[in-house]
PDB file of C-alpha atoms in Angstrom:
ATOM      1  CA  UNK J   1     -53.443 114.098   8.380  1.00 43.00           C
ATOM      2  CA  UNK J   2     -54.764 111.119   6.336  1.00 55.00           C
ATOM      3  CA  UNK J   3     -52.256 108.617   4.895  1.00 65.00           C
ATOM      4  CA  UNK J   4     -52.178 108.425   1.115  1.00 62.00           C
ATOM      5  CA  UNK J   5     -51.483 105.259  -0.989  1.00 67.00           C
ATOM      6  CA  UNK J   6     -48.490 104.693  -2.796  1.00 73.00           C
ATOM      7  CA  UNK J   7     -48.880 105.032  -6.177  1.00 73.00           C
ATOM      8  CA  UNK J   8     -46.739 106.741  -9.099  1.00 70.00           C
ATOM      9  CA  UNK J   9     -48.042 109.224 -11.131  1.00 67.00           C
ATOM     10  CA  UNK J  10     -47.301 108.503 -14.677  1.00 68.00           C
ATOM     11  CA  UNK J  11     -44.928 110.065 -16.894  1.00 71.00           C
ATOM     12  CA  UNK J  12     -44.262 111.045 -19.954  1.00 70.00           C
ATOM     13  CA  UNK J  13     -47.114 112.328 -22.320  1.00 65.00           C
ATOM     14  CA  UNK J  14     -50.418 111.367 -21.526  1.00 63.00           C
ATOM     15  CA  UNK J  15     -53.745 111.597 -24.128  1.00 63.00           C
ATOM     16  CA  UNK J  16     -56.002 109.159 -25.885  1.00 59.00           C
ATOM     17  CA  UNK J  17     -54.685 107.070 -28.625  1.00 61.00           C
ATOM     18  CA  UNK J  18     -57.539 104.989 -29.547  1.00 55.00           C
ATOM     19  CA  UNK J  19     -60.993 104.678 -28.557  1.00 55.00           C
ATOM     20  CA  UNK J  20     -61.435 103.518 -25.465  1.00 63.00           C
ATOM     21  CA  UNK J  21     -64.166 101.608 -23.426  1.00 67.00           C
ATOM     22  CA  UNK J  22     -65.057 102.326 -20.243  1.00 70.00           C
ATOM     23  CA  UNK J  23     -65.101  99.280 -17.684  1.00 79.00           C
ATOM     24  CA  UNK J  24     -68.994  98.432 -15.534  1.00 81.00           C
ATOM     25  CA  UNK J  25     -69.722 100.213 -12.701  1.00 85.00           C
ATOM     26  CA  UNK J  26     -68.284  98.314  -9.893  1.00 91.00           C
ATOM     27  CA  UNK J  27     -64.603  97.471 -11.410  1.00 92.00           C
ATOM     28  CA  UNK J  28     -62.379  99.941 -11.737  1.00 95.00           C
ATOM     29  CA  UNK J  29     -62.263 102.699  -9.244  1.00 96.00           C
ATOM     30  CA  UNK J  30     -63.431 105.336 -12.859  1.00 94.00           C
ATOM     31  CA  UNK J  31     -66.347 107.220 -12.908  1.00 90.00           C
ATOM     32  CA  UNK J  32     -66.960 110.367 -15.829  1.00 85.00           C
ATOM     33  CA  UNK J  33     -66.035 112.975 -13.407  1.00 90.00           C
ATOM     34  CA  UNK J  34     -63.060 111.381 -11.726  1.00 93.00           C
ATOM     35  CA  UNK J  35     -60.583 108.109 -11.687  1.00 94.00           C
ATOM     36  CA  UNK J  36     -58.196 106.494  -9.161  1.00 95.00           C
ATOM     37  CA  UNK J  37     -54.655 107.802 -10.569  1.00 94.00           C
ATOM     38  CA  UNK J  38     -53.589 104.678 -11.081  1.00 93.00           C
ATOM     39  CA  UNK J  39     -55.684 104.959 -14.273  1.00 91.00           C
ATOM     40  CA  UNK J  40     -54.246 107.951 -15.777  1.00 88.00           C
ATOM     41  CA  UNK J  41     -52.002 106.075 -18.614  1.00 83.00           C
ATOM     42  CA  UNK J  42     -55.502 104.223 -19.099  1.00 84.00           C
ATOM     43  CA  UNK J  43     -58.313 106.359 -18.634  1.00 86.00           C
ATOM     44  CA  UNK J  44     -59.497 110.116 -19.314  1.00 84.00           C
ATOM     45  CA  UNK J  45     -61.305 112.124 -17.233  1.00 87.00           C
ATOM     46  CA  UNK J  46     -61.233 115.590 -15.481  1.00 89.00           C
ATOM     47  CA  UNK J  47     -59.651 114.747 -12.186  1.00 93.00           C
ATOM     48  CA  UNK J  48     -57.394 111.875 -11.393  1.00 93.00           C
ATOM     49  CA  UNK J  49     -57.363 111.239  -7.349  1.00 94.00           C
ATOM     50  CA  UNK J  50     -54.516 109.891  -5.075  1.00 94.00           C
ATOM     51  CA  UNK J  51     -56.259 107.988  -2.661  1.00 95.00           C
ATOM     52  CA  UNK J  52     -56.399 108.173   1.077  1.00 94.00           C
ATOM     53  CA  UNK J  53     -56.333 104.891   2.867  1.00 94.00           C
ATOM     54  CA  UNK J  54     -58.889 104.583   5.569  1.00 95.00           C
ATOM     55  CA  UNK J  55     -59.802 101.330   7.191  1.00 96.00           C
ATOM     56  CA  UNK J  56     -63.044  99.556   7.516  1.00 97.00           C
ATOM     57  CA  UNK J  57     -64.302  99.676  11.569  1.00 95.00           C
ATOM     58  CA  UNK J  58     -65.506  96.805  13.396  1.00 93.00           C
ATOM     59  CA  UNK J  59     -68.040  95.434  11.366  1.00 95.00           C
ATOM     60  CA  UNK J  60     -68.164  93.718   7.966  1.00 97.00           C
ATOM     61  CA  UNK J  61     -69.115  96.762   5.220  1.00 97.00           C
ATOM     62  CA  UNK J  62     -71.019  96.053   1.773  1.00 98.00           C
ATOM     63  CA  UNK J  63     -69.282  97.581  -0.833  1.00 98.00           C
ATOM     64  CA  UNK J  64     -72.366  99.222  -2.619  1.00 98.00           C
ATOM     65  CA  UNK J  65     -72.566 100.113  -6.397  1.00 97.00           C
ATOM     66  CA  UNK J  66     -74.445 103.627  -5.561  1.00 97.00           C
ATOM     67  CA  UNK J  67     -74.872 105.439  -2.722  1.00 97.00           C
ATOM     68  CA  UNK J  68     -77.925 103.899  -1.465  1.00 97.00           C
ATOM     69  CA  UNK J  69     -78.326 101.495   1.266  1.00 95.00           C
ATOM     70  CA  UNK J  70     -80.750  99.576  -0.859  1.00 97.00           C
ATOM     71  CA  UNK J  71     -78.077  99.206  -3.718  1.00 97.00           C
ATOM     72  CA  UNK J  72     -76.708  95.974  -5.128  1.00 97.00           C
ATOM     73  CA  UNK J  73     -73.884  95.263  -3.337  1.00 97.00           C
ATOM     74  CA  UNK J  74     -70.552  94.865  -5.218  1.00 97.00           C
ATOM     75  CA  UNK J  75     -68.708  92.923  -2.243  1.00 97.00           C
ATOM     76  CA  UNK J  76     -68.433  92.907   1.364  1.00 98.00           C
ATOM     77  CA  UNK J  77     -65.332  94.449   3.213  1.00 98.00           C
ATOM     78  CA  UNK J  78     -63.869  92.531   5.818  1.00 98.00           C
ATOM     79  CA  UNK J  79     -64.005  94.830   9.360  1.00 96.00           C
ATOM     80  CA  UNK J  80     -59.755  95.885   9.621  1.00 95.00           C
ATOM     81  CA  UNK J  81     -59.791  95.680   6.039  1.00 96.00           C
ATOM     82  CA  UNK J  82     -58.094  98.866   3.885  1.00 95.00           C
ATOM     83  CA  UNK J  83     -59.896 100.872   2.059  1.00 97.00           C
ATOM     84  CA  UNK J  84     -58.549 103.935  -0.784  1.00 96.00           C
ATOM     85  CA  UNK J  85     -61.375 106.504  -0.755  1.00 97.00           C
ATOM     86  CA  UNK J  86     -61.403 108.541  -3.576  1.00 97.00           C
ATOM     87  CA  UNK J  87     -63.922 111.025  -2.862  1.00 97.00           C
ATOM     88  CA  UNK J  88     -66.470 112.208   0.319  1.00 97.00           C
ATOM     89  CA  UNK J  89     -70.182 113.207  -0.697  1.00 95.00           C
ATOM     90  CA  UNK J  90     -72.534 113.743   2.093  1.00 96.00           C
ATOM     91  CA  UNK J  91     -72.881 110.341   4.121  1.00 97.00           C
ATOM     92  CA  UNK J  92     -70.996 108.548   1.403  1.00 98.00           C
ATOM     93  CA  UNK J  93     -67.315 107.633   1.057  1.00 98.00           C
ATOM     94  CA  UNK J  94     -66.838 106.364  -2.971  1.00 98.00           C
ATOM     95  CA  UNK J  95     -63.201 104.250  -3.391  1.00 97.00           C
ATOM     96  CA  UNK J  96     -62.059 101.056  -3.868  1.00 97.00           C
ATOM     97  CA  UNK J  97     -60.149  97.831  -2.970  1.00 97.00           C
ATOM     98  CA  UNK J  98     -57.796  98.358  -4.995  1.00 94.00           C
ATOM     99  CA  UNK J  99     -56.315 100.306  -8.371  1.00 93.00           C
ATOM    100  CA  UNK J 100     -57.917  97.161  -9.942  1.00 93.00           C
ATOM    101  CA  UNK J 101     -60.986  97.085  -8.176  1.00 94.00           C
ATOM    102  CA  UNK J 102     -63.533  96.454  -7.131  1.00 97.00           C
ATOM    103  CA  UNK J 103     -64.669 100.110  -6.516  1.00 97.00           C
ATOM    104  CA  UNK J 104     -68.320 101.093  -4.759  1.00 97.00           C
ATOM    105  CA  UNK J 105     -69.880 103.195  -1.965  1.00 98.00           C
ATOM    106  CA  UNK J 106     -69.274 103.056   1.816  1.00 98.00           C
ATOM    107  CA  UNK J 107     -71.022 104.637   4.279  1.00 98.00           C
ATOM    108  CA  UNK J 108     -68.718 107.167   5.871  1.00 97.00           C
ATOM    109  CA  UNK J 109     -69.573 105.866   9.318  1.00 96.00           C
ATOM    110  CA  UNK J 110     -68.089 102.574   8.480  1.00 97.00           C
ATOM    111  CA  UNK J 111     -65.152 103.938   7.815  1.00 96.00           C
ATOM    112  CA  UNK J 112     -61.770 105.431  10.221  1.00 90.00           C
ATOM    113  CA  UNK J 113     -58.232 106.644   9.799  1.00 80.00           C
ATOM    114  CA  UNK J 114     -55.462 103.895   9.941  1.00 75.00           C
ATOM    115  CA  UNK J 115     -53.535 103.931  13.041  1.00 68.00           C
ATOM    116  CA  UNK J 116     -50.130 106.346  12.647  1.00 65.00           C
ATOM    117  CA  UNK J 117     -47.011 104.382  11.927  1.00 50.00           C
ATOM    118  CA  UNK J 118     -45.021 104.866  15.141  1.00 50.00           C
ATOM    119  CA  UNK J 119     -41.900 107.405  14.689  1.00 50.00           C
ATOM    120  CA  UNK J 120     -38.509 105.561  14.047  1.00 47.00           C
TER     121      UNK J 120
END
């Protein structure tokens, strides 16, 4: 079983009150089909994801803006570093940093579980 982040889902009603502009690809972890759930006061969109944490393997990892390996690249991951994937496509792992960014495409190879906490 993966790990999940920690993140609470919001409460209360939830709708849009005002227009509302979407952020440039590469920021935050929203796309038109789906958004981190993080965003869900913020954002609307179909699906809201809780992210799985996964970790970046032993190399450094460009962060890339689509799932190409000739993409721009958004940033570069540290190899160790965390990583909240928000949805698998083929050889492509789409997530982010952070609830705040920035957000991109991995490789799936790049990425591996995080080592299991031990039991207390």
């Amino acid at each position: 079983m993966s790990d999940v982040a920690k993140y609470g889902i919001p409460t209360g009603v939830l709708g849009l009150k005002a227009p509302t502009v979407h952020p440039g690809e590469g920021s935050l972890p929203i796309r038109g089909d789906l958004a981190h759930i993080a965003l869900a006061d913020r954002y609307l969109v179909a699906h809201y994801v809780e992210p799985q944490i996964r970790v970046i393997g032993a190399t450094e990892t460009p962060l890339l803006l689509k799932a190409s390996t000739d993409s721009e690249t958004v940033a570069t991951l540290a190899a160790g570093s965390s990583f909240e994937a928000l949805d698998f496509s083929g050889e492509w792992c789409w997530g982010c940093v952070g609830a705040d960014g920035p957000t991109g495409y991995v490789p799936i190879t790049a990425l591996s579980a995080p080592a299991s906490a031990p039991a207390s």
